[in-house]
Amino acid sequence: MSRIRFVSESGVLLNESEAMAGDNLLDIARLADVPLHWRCGQGTCGTCKVRIAGMAAPQRLGGKERNVLLRAGAIGAELAASKEWNEPEPWRLACHLEVTEEDWIVCCPDY
């Protein structure tokens, strides 16, 4: 079981939840009433982008997630072209993320 702490960009704790490895991060946020914007839940709109602290490096993203993050302005072309990321707090799409055994701090954009 891992602990997921949702915080705003300004550092306000929004929620703290426990999750099982394999749980979808967007589902956890929705069940916890975290004010995380999302539209499609399929990884095409980019509105559920979050920063993750505590994620093990390297991260290996699929091409779809990289392209959506690029289109959403969260990452640059160089990072989008990279197959492996070693970012300490990478932008990711909550709908694409499965929780691991690690504890995460999920920074949700202030809207």
mmCIF file with all atom_site columns, C-alpha atoms in Angstrom, residues 6-9 12-15 26 28-38 47-50 106-111:
data_model
loop_
_atom_site.group_PDB
_atom_site.id
_atom_site.type_symbol
_atom_site.label_atom_id
_atom_site.label_alt_id
_atom_site.label_comp_id
_atom_site.label_asym_id
_atom_site.label_entity_id
_atom_site.label_seq_id
_atom_site.pdbx_PDB_ins_code
_atom_site.Cartn_x
_atom_site.Cartn_y
_atom_site.Cartn_z
_atom_site.occupancy
_atom_site.B_iso_or_equiv
_atom_site.pdbx_formal_charge
_atom_site.auth_seq_id
_atom_site.auth_comp_id
_atom_site.auth_asym_id
_atom_site.auth_atom_id
_atom_site.pdbx_PDB_model_num
ATOM 1  C CA . PHE A 1 6   ? -2.332  15.499 -3.403  1.00 0.00 ? 6   PHE A CA 1
ATOM 2  C CA . VAL A 1 7   ? -1.140  19.091 -3.013  1.00 0.00 ? 7   VAL A CA 1
ATOM 3  C CA . SER A 1 8   ? -1.854  22.298 -4.897  1.00 0.00 ? 8   SER A CA 1
ATOM 4  C CA . GLU A 1 9   ? 0.907   24.247 -6.656  1.00 0.00 ? 9   GLU A CA 1
ATOM 5  C CA . VAL A 1 12  ? -1.940  23.283 0.225   1.00 0.00 ? 12  VAL A CA 1
ATOM 6  C CA . LEU A 1 13  ? -2.733  19.662 1.086   1.00 0.00 ? 13  LEU A CA 1
ATOM 7  C CA . LEU A 1 14  ? -5.817  18.684 -0.923  1.00 0.00 ? 14  LEU A CA 1
ATOM 8  C CA . ASN A 1 15  ? -6.099  15.057 0.166   1.00 0.00 ? 15  ASN A CA 1
ATOM 9  C CA . LEU A 1 26  ? -6.951  9.662  -11.929 1.00 0.00 ? 26  LEU A CA 1
ATOM 10 C CA . ILE A 1 28  ? -7.843  7.798  -6.920  1.00 0.00 ? 28  ILE A CA 1
ATOM 11 C CA . ALA A 1 29  ? -8.087  11.575 -7.355  1.00 0.00 ? 29  ALA A CA 1
ATOM 12 C CA . ARG A 1 30  ? -11.727 11.381 -8.455  1.00 0.00 ? 30  ARG A CA 1
ATOM 13 C CA . LEU A 1 31  ? -12.730 9.107  -5.546  1.00 0.00 ? 31  LEU A CA 1
ATOM 14 C CA . ALA A 1 32  ? -10.969 11.456 -3.104  1.00 0.00 ? 32  ALA A CA 1
ATOM 15 C CA . ASP A 1 33  ? -12.720 14.562 -4.541  1.00 0.00 ? 33  ASP A CA 1
ATOM 16 C CA . VAL A 1 34  ? -9.379  16.128 -5.451  1.00 0.00 ? 34  VAL A CA 1
ATOM 17 C CA . PRO A 1 35  ? -9.996  19.194 -7.643  1.00 0.00 ? 35  PRO A CA 1
ATOM 18 C CA . LEU A 1 36  ? -7.994  17.800 -10.547 1.00 0.00 ? 36  LEU A CA 1
ATOM 19 C CA . HIS A 1 37  ? -9.338  18.844 -13.931 1.00 0.00 ? 37  HIS A CA 1
ATOM 20 C CA . TRP A 1 38  ? -9.929  16.140 -16.505 1.00 0.00 ? 38  TRP A CA 1
ATOM 21 C CA . THR A 1 47  ? -6.081  18.395 -18.688 1.00 0.00 ? 47  THR A CA 1
ATOM 22 C CA . CYS A 1 48  ? -5.139  15.858 -15.989 1.00 0.00 ? 48  CYS A CA 1
ATOM 23 C CA . LYS A 1 49  ? -1.436  16.732 -16.088 1.00 0.00 ? 49  LYS A CA 1
ATOM 24 C CA . VAL A 1 50  ? 0.265   16.630 -12.684 1.00 0.00 ? 50  VAL A CA 1
ATOM 25 C CA . VAL A 1 106 ? 1.092   14.678 -6.592  1.00 0.00 ? 106 VAL A CA 1
ATOM 26 C CA . CYS A 1 107 ? 1.186   18.403 -7.359  1.00 0.00 ? 107 CYS A CA 1
ATOM 27 C CA . CYS A 1 108 ? -2.065  19.488 -8.998  1.00 0.00 ? 108 CYS A CA 1
ATOM 28 C CA . PRO A 1 109 ? -2.104  22.696 -11.036 1.00 0.00 ? 109 PRO A CA 1
ATOM 29 C CA . ASP A 1 110 ? -3.924  25.683 -9.552  1.00 0.00 ? 110 ASP A CA 1
ATOM 30 C CA . TYR A 1 111 ? -6.638  26.720 -11.976 1.00 0.00 ? 111 TYR A CA 1
#
